[in-house]
Short mmCIF file of C-alpha atoms in Angstrom, two decimals:
data_model
loop_
_atom_site.label_atom_id
_atom_site.label_comp_id
_atom_site.label_asym_id
_atom_site.label_seq_id
_atom_site.Cartn_x
_atom_site.Cartn_y
_atom_site.Cartn_z
CA MET A 1 104.62 107.22 106.51
CA SER A 2 101.83 106.40 108.78
CA GLY A 3 99.75 109.47 108.09
CA ARG A 4 98.66 112.26 110.26
CA ALA A 5 96.50 112.19 113.38
CA VAL A 6 94.39 115.21 113.93
CA SER A 7 95.65 117.23 117.00
CA ASP A 8 93.84 119.42 119.28
CA THR A 9 95.62 122.31 117.28
CA ALA A 10 93.91 120.84 114.19
CA GLU A 11 90.59 121.22 116.11
CA ARG A 12 90.94 124.81 117.01
CA ARG A 13 92.19 125.64 113.41
CA ARG A 14 88.96 124.08 111.99
CA GLU A 15 86.72 126.23 114.46
CA GLN A 16 88.54 129.21 113.13
CA ARG A 17 87.58 128.21 109.62
CA GLY A 18 83.90 127.79 110.60
CA GLY A 19 84.06 124.09 111.03
CA SER A 20 82.73 121.96 113.95
CA ALA A 21 85.23 120.40 116.23
CA GLY A 22 82.72 118.13 117.90
CA ALA A 23 81.38 116.73 114.60
CA TRP A 24 85.13 116.08 113.64
CA TRP A 25 85.52 113.71 116.58
CA ALA A 26 82.17 112.16 116.49
CA PRO A 27 82.42 108.20 116.54
CA ALA A 28 80.44 106.44 114.16
CA ARG A 29 79.95 103.15 116.27
CA VAL A 30 81.23 101.14 119.02
CA ALA A 31 85.02 100.31 119.00
CA PHE A 32 85.82 96.92 116.92
CA ALA A 33 88.31 95.50 119.30
CA GLY A 34 89.82 92.09 120.46
CA LEU A 35 89.18 88.78 119.30
CA ALA A 36 85.53 87.87 118.25
CA LEU A 37 83.82 85.21 120.59
CA LEU A 38 80.77 83.89 118.87
CA ALA A 39 77.77 83.17 121.06
CA THR A 40 76.82 79.41 121.31
CA ALA A 41 78.43 75.99 120.99
CA VAL A 42 78.94 74.61 117.30
CA VAL A 43 79.23 71.03 115.81
CA PRO A 44 80.90 71.73 112.32
CA SER A 45 80.79 70.07 108.98
CA ALA A 46 83.96 68.74 107.34
CA SER A 47 83.23 70.35 104.02
CA ALA A 48 85.64 73.25 102.60
CA THR A 49 86.02 75.20 99.64
CA THR A 50 88.65 77.05 97.77
CA GLN A 51 88.07 80.59 96.80
CA PRO A 52 89.74 83.40 95.21
CA VAL A 53 91.80 85.73 97.60
CA PRO A 54 89.91 89.14 97.97
CA ALA A 55 93.35 90.95 98.10
CA PRO A 56 95.61 90.34 95.07
CA ALA A 57 99.15 91.42 94.34
CA GLY A 58 99.82 95.13 93.78
CA THR A 59 100.36 98.41 95.26
CA PHE A 60 97.57 99.63 97.80
CA ALA A 61 96.97 102.84 99.46
CA TYR A 62 95.26 102.24 102.91
CA VAL A 63 92.98 105.21 104.34
CA THR A 64 91.72 105.46 107.74
CA ASN A 65 88.10 106.87 108.08
CA GLY A 66 87.95 108.51 111.37
CA LEU A 67 84.29 108.97 111.42
CA ALA A 68 83.36 105.64 110.15
CA GLY A 69 85.78 103.57 112.24
CA SER A 70 86.96 101.82 108.98
CA LEU A 71 90.13 101.22 106.64
CA SER A 72 89.59 101.87 102.94
CA VAL A 73 91.85 100.08 100.44
CA ILE A 74 92.85 101.72 97.29
CA ASP A 75 94.17 99.94 94.30
CA THR A 76 96.60 102.27 93.08
CA ALA A 77 96.66 100.87 89.54
CA ASP A 78 93.13 102.45 88.81
CA ASN A 79 92.49 104.48 91.92
CA THR A 80 89.36 102.45 92.83
CA VAL A 81 88.52 101.43 96.59
CA THR A 82 88.38 97.68 96.44
CA SER A 83 87.31 97.04 100.12
CA THR A 84 86.47 98.77 103.44
CA ILE A 85 87.48 96.82 106.64
CA ASP A 86 86.20 97.58 110.11
CA VAL A 87 88.73 98.55 112.80
CA GLY A 88 88.16 100.54 115.82
CA ASP A 89 86.81 103.79 116.92
CA ASP A 90 88.37 107.08 115.27
CA PRO A 91 91.05 105.49 113.36
CA ASN A 92 94.02 108.00 112.81
CA GLY A 93 97.66 106.73 111.95
CA VAL A 94 98.26 103.75 109.68
CA ALA A 95 101.37 101.86 108.66
CA VAL A 96 102.14 98.76 106.38
CA SER A 97 104.47 95.94 106.92
CA PRO A 98 107.30 95.68 104.59
CA ASP A 99 105.65 92.61 102.84
CA GLY A 100 102.54 94.47 102.55
CA ASN A 101 100.57 91.76 104.23
CA ARG A 102 99.78 93.25 107.31
CA VAL A 103 98.40 96.85 108.04
CA PHE A 104 98.39 98.43 111.60
CA VAL A 105 95.79 101.14 112.48
CA ALA A 106 95.96 103.58 115.80
CA ASN A 107 92.38 103.64 117.06
CA ARG A 108 92.27 106.92 119.01
CA LEU A 109 88.87 106.33 121.02
CA SER A 110 89.16 102.70 121.41
CA ASP A 111 92.53 102.89 122.94
CA THR A 112 93.65 100.04 120.62
CA VAL A 113 95.78 99.25 117.59
CA SER A 114 94.25 96.94 114.84
CA LEU A 115 96.22 94.55 112.96
CA VAL A 116 94.49 94.39 109.46
CA VAL A 117 94.91 91.54 107.28
CA PRO A 118 93.71 92.72 103.79
CA ALA A 119 94.00 89.21 102.12
CA ALA A 120 91.56 87.79 104.95
CA GLY A 121 89.43 90.98 105.01
CA GLY A 122 89.55 91.09 108.86
CA SER A 123 91.26 92.67 111.89
CA VAL A 124 92.37 91.81 115.46
CA SER A 125 93.01 94.52 117.92
CA VAL A 126 95.19 94.96 120.97
CA PRO A 127 94.93 97.49 123.70
CA VAL A 128 97.64 100.04 123.94
CA GLY A 129 97.91 103.25 125.79
CA ASP A 130 95.28 106.33 125.96
CA ASN A 131 94.55 107.89 122.79
CA PRO A 132 96.85 106.08 120.38
CA VAL A 133 97.35 108.26 117.07
CA GLY A 134 100.63 107.40 115.31
CA VAL A 135 101.99 103.91 114.37
CA ALA A 136 105.01 102.88 112.43
CA VAL A 137 106.33 99.47 111.69
CA SER A 138 110.04 98.30 111.77
CA PRO A 139 111.89 97.58 108.69
CA ASP A 140 111.99 93.95 109.27
CA GLY A 141 108.46 93.82 110.15
CA THR A 142 108.64 92.51 113.63
CA ARG A 143 107.77 95.34 115.70
CA ALA A 144 105.20 98.24 115.54
CA TYR A 145 105.37 101.39 117.55
CA VAL A 146 102.37 103.37 118.63
CA THR A 147 102.28 106.77 120.29
CA ASN A 148 99.47 107.40 122.89
CA THR A 149 99.04 111.08 123.09
CA ILE A 150 97.25 111.39 126.43
CA SER A 151 99.31 108.47 127.97
CA ASN A 152 102.71 110.52 126.87
CA ASN A 153 104.26 107.37 125.91
CA MET A 154 104.65 104.91 123.19
CA THR A 155 103.68 101.34 122.98
CA VAL A 156 105.94 98.73 121.45
CA ILE A 157 104.02 95.64 120.21
CA THR A 158 104.74 92.62 118.11
CA ALA A 159 103.96 93.01 114.56
CA ASP A 160 104.45 89.32 113.28
CA THR A 161 102.05 87.56 115.68
CA ILE A 162 98.44 87.10 115.86
CA PRO A 163 97.08 88.51 118.14
CA PRO A 164 99.84 91.30 118.82
CA SER A 165 101.25 91.50 122.25
CA VAL A 166 102.67 94.43 124.21
CA ILE A 167 106.48 94.21 124.61
CA ALA A 168 107.28 97.81 126.15
CA THR A 169 106.07 101.18 126.95
CA VAL A 170 108.48 104.09 126.64
CA HIS A 171 107.82 107.55 127.91
CA VAL A 172 108.57 110.09 125.16
CA GLY A 173 107.04 113.47 125.96
CA THR A 174 103.90 115.37 126.00
CA ARG A 175 101.17 114.73 123.59
CA PRO A 176 103.11 112.51 121.26
CA GLN A 177 101.64 112.41 117.62
CA ASP A 178 103.46 110.95 114.58
CA VAL A 179 106.34 108.33 114.88
CA ALA A 180 108.76 107.20 112.22
CA ILE A 181 111.57 104.35 112.28
CA ALA A 182 115.19 104.65 110.96
CA PRO A 183 115.99 102.56 108.06
CA ASN A 184 118.21 100.49 110.08
CA GLY A 185 115.44 100.06 112.64
CA THR A 186 117.66 101.05 115.64
CA ARG A 187 115.68 104.58 116.30
CA ALA A 188 112.27 105.76 116.62
CA TYR A 189 111.62 109.34 116.29
CA VAL A 190 108.38 110.77 117.85
CA ALA A 191 106.97 114.36 117.41
CA ASN A 192 105.70 115.83 120.72
CA LEU A 193 103.12 118.21 120.06
CA LEU A 194 103.22 120.31 123.33
CA ASP A 195 106.96 119.83 124.18
CA GLY A 196 108.18 121.11 120.72
CA THR A 197 110.49 118.35 120.76
CA VAL A 198 111.11 115.07 118.84
CA ALA A 199 112.01 112.22 121.08
CA VAL A 200 114.83 109.88 119.85
CA VAL A 201 114.21 106.26 121.20
CA ASP A 202 116.85 103.45 121.03
CA THR A 203 114.62 100.61 119.75
CA THR A 204 117.21 98.03 120.81
CA THR A 205 116.53 98.83 124.34
CA ASP A 206 113.37 100.63 124.23
CA THR A 207 114.63 103.49 125.99
CA LEU A 208 114.57 107.24 125.50
CA LEU A 209 118.07 108.60 124.42
CA ASP A 210 117.39 112.47 123.36
CA SER A 211 114.80 115.13 122.83
CA VAL A 212 115.54 117.42 120.10
CA PRO A 213 114.02 120.79 120.37
CA VAL A 214 112.13 121.82 116.80
CA GLY A 215 109.60 124.25 115.94
CA GLN A 216 106.16 125.09 117.38
CA LEU A 217 103.69 122.03 117.74
CA PRO A 218 105.37 119.44 115.86
CA GLN A 219 103.01 116.73 114.27
CA GLY A 220 104.47 114.72 111.19
CA VAL A 221 107.78 113.09 111.04
CA ALA A 222 109.65 111.20 108.39
CA VAL A 223 113.01 109.61 108.05
CA SER A 224 115.48 109.93 105.05
CA PRO A 225 116.05 106.57 103.13
CA ASP A 226 119.74 106.79 104.10
CA GLY A 227 118.67 107.72 107.87
CA ALA A 228 120.67 110.84 108.12
CA ARG A 229 117.97 113.35 108.20
CA VAL A 230 114.57 113.58 110.12
CA TYR A 231 111.88 115.81 108.70
CA VAL A 232 109.35 117.48 111.13
CA THR A 233 106.26 119.34 110.40
CA ASN A 234 105.61 122.37 112.71
CA PHE A 235 101.95 123.00 112.72
CA GLY A 236 102.06 125.86 114.90
CA ASP A 237 104.70 128.13 112.97
CA GLY A 238 104.41 127.04 109.28
CA THR A 239 107.96 125.59 109.13
CA VAL A 240 109.72 122.02 108.62
CA SER A 241 112.61 121.21 110.86
CA VAL A 242 115.22 119.09 109.48
CA ILE A 243 117.14 117.08 112.01
CA ASP A 244 120.67 115.77 111.57
CA THR A 245 120.66 112.35 113.27
CA ALA A 246 124.42 112.34 113.77
CA THR A 247 124.18 115.20 115.96
CA ALA A 248 120.52 115.02 117.05
CA THR A 249 120.34 118.78 116.29
CA VAL A 250 118.40 120.89 113.70
CA ARG A 251 120.34 121.48 110.71
CA PHE A 252 117.83 123.48 108.71
CA THR A 253 114.45 125.05 109.21
CA ILE A 254 112.25 125.24 106.21
CA PRO A 255 109.61 127.85 105.95
CA ILE A 256 106.56 126.76 104.25
CA GLY A 257 104.69 129.93 103.98
CA ASN A 258 102.27 132.52 105.71
CA ASP A 259 99.14 131.19 107.31
CA THR A 260 100.22 127.60 106.73
CA SER A 261 99.78 124.86 109.04
CA PRO A 262 101.92 121.92 107.88
CA ALA A 263 100.47 118.79 109.40
CA ASP A 264 102.27 115.67 107.66
CA VAL A 265 105.34 114.94 105.79
CA ALA A 266 106.64 111.95 103.57
CA VAL A 267 109.88 111.53 101.68
CA SER A 268 110.32 109.58 98.56
CA ARG A 269 112.33 106.46 98.40
CA ASP A 270 114.99 108.23 96.44
CA GLY A 271 115.41 110.98 99.10
CA THR A 272 115.17 113.75 96.84
CA ARG A 273 111.74 115.01 97.51
CA ALA A 274 109.77 115.67 100.78
CA TYR A 275 105.79 116.31 100.42
CA VAL A 276 104.08 118.22 103.14
CA ALA A 277 100.37 118.18 103.72
CA ASP A 278 99.37 121.65 104.58
CA PHE A 279 96.06 121.67 106.70
CA GLY A 280 95.78 125.45 106.62
CA SER A 281 96.39 126.33 102.76
CA ASP A 282 94.76 123.17 101.24
CA GLU A 283 98.08 122.28 99.39
CA VAL A 284 100.75 119.96 99.18
CA THR A 285 104.36 121.48 99.30
CA VAL A 286 107.11 119.98 97.36
CA ILE A 287 110.71 120.29 98.96
CA ASP A 288 113.86 119.81 97.00
CA THR A 289 115.94 117.87 99.87
CA THR A 290 119.04 117.78 97.70
CA ALA A 291 119.45 121.66 97.79
CA ASN A 292 121.70 123.27 100.49
CA PRO A 293 119.60 124.48 102.38
CA PRO A 294 116.57 122.26 101.20
CA ALA A 295 114.04 124.54 99.52
CA VAL A 296 110.40 124.61 98.46
CA ILE A 297 110.07 124.26 94.71
CA ALA A 298 106.36 123.78 94.01
CA THR A 299 103.07 123.95 95.85
CA VAL A 300 99.95 121.70 94.57
CA PRO A 301 96.41 122.51 95.40
CA VAL A 302 94.46 119.46 96.69
CA GLY A 303 91.22 119.09 98.59
CA GLU A 304 90.16 120.95 101.75
CA GLU A 305 92.28 120.52 104.94
CA PRO A 306 94.76 117.99 103.87
CA LEU A 307 96.14 115.83 106.82
CA GLY A 308 97.84 112.70 105.59
CA VAL A 309 100.44 112.22 102.93
CA ALA A 310 102.06 109.13 101.33
CA VAL A 311 104.43 108.47 98.17
CA THR A 312 104.19 105.30 96.09
CA PRO A 313 107.27 102.98 96.15
CA ASP A 314 108.30 104.13 92.45
CA GLY A 315 107.83 107.90 93.42
CA ALA A 316 105.45 108.49 90.76
CA HIS A 317 102.38 109.37 92.71
CA VAL A 318 101.58 111.05 96.21
CA TYR A 319 98.33 110.25 97.89
CA VAL A 320 96.68 113.04 100.22
CA THR A 321 93.81 112.51 102.46
CA ASN A 322 91.50 115.64 102.41
CA SER A 323 89.83 115.56 105.79
CA MET A 324 87.14 118.31 105.10
CA ASP A 325 85.66 117.37 101.57
CA ASN A 326 86.23 113.40 102.26
CA THR A 327 88.29 112.90 99.38
CA VAL A 328 91.81 111.39 98.49
CA SER A 329 94.05 113.47 95.94
CA VAL A 330 96.42 111.74 93.62
CA ILE A 331 99.40 113.90 92.60
CA ASP A 332 101.50 113.11 89.61
CA THR A 333 105.09 113.77 91.00
CA ALA A 334 106.46 114.37 87.49
CA THR A 335 103.81 117.13 86.50
CA ARG A 336 103.08 118.13 90.12
CA THR A 337 99.35 118.28 89.38
CA VAL A 338 96.37 116.40 90.84
CA THR A 339 95.66 113.74 88.28
CA GLY A 340 92.89 111.92 90.25
CA THR A 341 90.58 112.42 93.12
CA VAL A 342 88.85 109.61 94.98
CA GLY A 343 85.73 110.10 96.95
CA GLY A 344 83.46 108.53 99.47
CA PHE A 345 85.54 108.62 102.47
CA ALA A 346 84.45 109.54 106.12
CA ILE A 347 86.68 112.12 107.55
CA PRO A 348 89.89 110.37 106.02
CA LEU A 349 92.80 110.92 108.31
CA GLY A 350 95.95 108.83 107.82
CA VAL A 351 97.16 107.23 104.65
CA ALA A 352 99.89 104.69 104.06
CA ILE A 353 101.31 102.73 100.91
CA GLY A 354 102.31 99.29 100.58
CA THR A 355 103.06 96.69 97.86
CA ARG A 356 102.02 92.87 98.03
CA ALA A 357 104.11 90.43 95.85
CA VAL A 358 102.22 87.23 95.04
CA GLY A 359 103.64 84.51 92.80
CA GLU A 360 101.82 82.72 90.27
CA THR A 361 102.59 79.07 91.33
CA PRO A 362 99.00 77.78 92.12
CA THR A 363 98.45 76.55 95.72
CA GLY A 364 95.82 74.33 97.00
CA LEU A 365 94.18 74.91 100.50
CA THR A 366 91.60 72.80 102.33
CA LEU A 367 89.89 73.28 105.74
CA THR A 368 88.22 71.02 108.09
CA ALA A 369 86.75 71.55 111.64
CA GLU A 370 86.35 69.16 114.48
CA PRO A 371 84.16 69.88 117.40
CA ASN A 372 85.02 70.97 120.98
CA GLY A 373 88.66 71.36 119.78
CA LYS A 374 89.21 67.49 119.39
CA GLY A 375 92.40 68.16 117.19
CA HIS A 376 95.52 66.47 117.03
CA GLY A 377 97.95 69.59 116.16
CA ASN A 378 100.46 70.90 118.34
CA GLU A 379 98.19 70.52 121.67
CA LYS A 380 100.49 72.26 124.29
CA GLU A 381 98.16 73.58 126.85
CA LYS A 382 98.92 74.93 130.35
CA GLY A 383 95.47 74.40 131.79
CA ASP A 384 94.27 77.73 131.07
CA GLY A 385 91.97 76.99 128.09
CA GLN A 386 93.88 79.62 126.15
CA GLY A 387 96.42 77.62 124.01
CA ASN A 388 100.16 77.94 124.23
CA GLY A 389 100.12 81.28 122.89
CA ASN A 390 99.86 80.72 119.14
CA GLY A 391 96.38 79.38 118.83
CA HIS A 392 97.27 75.56 119.01
CA GLY A 393 95.48 72.65 120.65
CA PRO A 394 92.23 72.49 122.76
CA GLY A 395 93.78 72.41 126.11
CA LYS A 396 92.07 71.51 129.44
CA GLU A 397 89.71 74.09 131.08
CA SER A 398 90.80 75.52 134.55
CA PRO A 399 88.69 74.57 137.31
CA GLY A 400 85.38 76.81 137.84
CA THR A 401 85.64 77.87 134.23
CA ARG A 402 82.91 77.46 131.62
CA GLY A 403 83.64 74.40 129.35
CA ASP A 404 82.75 75.98 126.10
CA ARG A 405 85.05 75.68 123.31
CA GLY A 406 84.80 76.20 119.68
CA PRO A 407 86.16 73.84 116.99
CA THR A 408 89.53 73.12 116.28
CA LEU A 409 90.28 74.23 112.48
CA LYS A 410 92.75 72.33 110.48
CA ALA A 411 94.10 73.61 107.21
CA ARG A 412 96.21 71.77 104.53
CA LEU A 413 98.47 73.88 102.20
CA THR A 414 99.77 72.29 99.25
CA VAL A 415 101.55 73.03 95.83
CA GLY A 416 101.01 70.68 93.06
CA GLY A 417 99.63 67.99 95.36
CA MET A 418 102.57 68.25 97.69
CA PRO A 419 102.73 69.89 101.11
CA LEU A 420 104.15 73.46 101.54
CA ALA A 421 105.85 73.83 104.90
CA ASP A 422 106.73 76.71 106.74
CA ARG A 423 104.00 79.18 105.58
CA SER A 424 101.66 81.09 107.74
CA VAL A 425 98.00 80.36 107.44
CA LEU A 426 95.50 82.83 109.05
CA PHE A 427 92.14 81.74 110.50
CA THR A 428 89.04 84.00 110.40
CA SER A 429 85.27 84.00 111.32
CA ASP A 430 83.27 86.64 109.57
CA SER A 431 85.76 89.44 109.59
CA ASP A 432 87.53 88.64 112.94
CA VAL A 433 90.86 87.26 112.84
CA LEU A 434 91.17 84.36 115.17
CA CYS A 435 94.63 83.18 115.02
CA ALA A 436 97.58 82.10 112.71
CA ASP A 437 99.86 79.03 112.31
CA THR A 438 102.71 78.02 110.32
CA THR A 439 102.34 74.82 108.23
CA ASP A 440 104.40 71.80 109.34
CA SER A 441 106.20 69.35 107.02
CA ARG A 442 102.96 67.80 106.00
CA GLY A 443 101.45 71.34 105.13
CA ARG A 444 99.32 71.29 108.11
CA ALA A 445 98.35 74.38 110.35
CA THR A 446 95.56 74.23 113.24
CA CYS A 447 93.56 76.92 115.11
CA ALA A 448 91.60 76.29 118.31
CA VAL A 449 88.72 78.51 118.27
CA ARG A 450 87.87 79.88 121.87
CA GLY A 451 84.29 80.67 123.03
CA ARG A 452 80.80 79.57 122.13
CA GLN A 453 79.78 79.48 118.60
CA ASP A 454 76.52 80.18 116.65
CA ASP A 455 74.42 77.59 115.33
CA ASP A 456 75.63 78.60 111.74
CA ALA A 457 79.09 79.80 111.76
CA CYS A 458 81.55 80.01 109.00
CA PHE A 459 85.40 79.84 109.18
CA THR A 460 88.04 80.73 106.57
CA ALA A 461 91.72 79.85 106.34
CA THR A 462 93.92 82.00 104.16
CA PHE A 463 97.40 81.70 102.75
CA THR A 464 98.24 85.37 101.74
CA GLY A 465 100.97 84.07 98.98
CA ASP A 466 104.42 85.06 98.66
CA ASP A 467 106.90 85.97 95.75
CA THR A 468 106.59 82.51 94.38
CA HIS A 469 103.27 81.04 95.45
CA ALA A 470 99.75 82.28 94.68
CA ALA A 471 97.60 83.11 97.57
CA ALA A 472 94.54 80.73 98.59
CA THR A 473 91.65 80.66 100.95
CA ALA A 474 89.31 77.86 102.13
CA THR A 475 85.99 78.12 103.97
CA THR A 476 83.96 75.89 105.95
CA CYS A 477 80.56 76.35 107.37
CA THR A 478 78.72 74.79 110.46
CA ASP A 479 74.95 73.73 111.14
CA ARG A 480 74.65 72.50 114.66
CA ARG A 481 71.22 71.30 114.41
CA ALA A 482 71.65 69.17 111.23
CA ALA A 483 74.88 67.81 112.69
CA ALA A 484 73.07 66.72 115.93
CA GLN A 485 70.52 64.79 113.74
CA ARG A 486 73.26 62.75 111.86
CA GLY A 487 76.02 62.67 114.63
CA PHE A 488 79.22 64.41 114.95
CA PRO A 489 81.31 64.14 111.78
CA ARG A 490 84.79 62.74 111.84
CA GLU A 491 87.80 63.88 110.12
CA ARG A 492 89.11 60.94 107.78
CA PRO A 493 92.80 60.28 108.66
#
């Protein structure tokens, strides 16, 4: 579940309760979007060190901070915030790839989506439509779907490339909010706030198939694990609509209660429970989805003005963002009580949960850098100085362009001293994701850094690990002035 974006309706409700809508939307800083290009040319050294990876295996809750322009990472093992990563301005919805290695954040005021790599502690952004608020990832991890609330459309981007690229744009309705993907990946369901409908999109053709009328001001949407039902929160009338996906009609309407404003919904992995974050009553409503009709069986008091809700994979806990008091509540689903409260957020909006499984087999990673892109890995340029689309090779500059290029970074991944092929290696500078490459038969991956570089710059290569192999990182730093005195370093063959 991607978490709930704040709608115009939520702003009005806040004003009714005495809050300030203007303060709610105030950006904390300028958007952090696109690939970072540093300032001046660099001559790098060839030294590199292997370091621990900052994001270990485990289950993590990812929370967007609307006011701070960042993403907080909560380790669900002890409910501590392990890191905070810069994204764009006013981040709203958030979604995690199936392998847990990539997180996608919709930045409303930046008009971008950030791809965050927790293991590398960095992000890269891609422009989408106007005011993106909702995001979801396909079950196979190859596509991300982003709703643009002012553009009235949904942008489809690649989720398995760095940087992501836009594949398609689909008109879905008026003021689209949350989006959810069917378990088989063939349908996307979008809640249209002002239409009072849920759009049904064929993801195989990226076309609108149908629009299903639901309640007033629909916002949150979730699909059951078997794909048979779609649950929709109707912010305006205090109900949850249950859509039968076979007939594309509302089969049940579940009343949540008087004076409620259901904002988001999440369904447990076994499909027996739905959890609804109620912005108006400061509660989470628990629905028994096996009943006929589905029925409310409990309400759990949480913090002020809850907006986002997500369930852990084992179904044991629910995480809820409380936007007004800057906390996240942790609900024990067995006792239906809050057993933990995590604080220190800055207008927490969306929440999503993912698991990273990293094996124990140790890996080794080294990183070197050659000046001016004089590497020898996969150099397939087309004369535009931009690489062949995957960050490889130095290429030739187009006529009339500035000939400033950064170094070519070259990493080598091994296990037991032997090359480890067909694994993705990420290259970053500070907190900016530069590019990614897949290791070849010799365990090598390369990245041609674009743009002028600082006199003293550091670059990092990261292998995020997999089910068998442990994660690893390597870092190399540059010193242009010292290198100029001793001459350019050369990599040994």
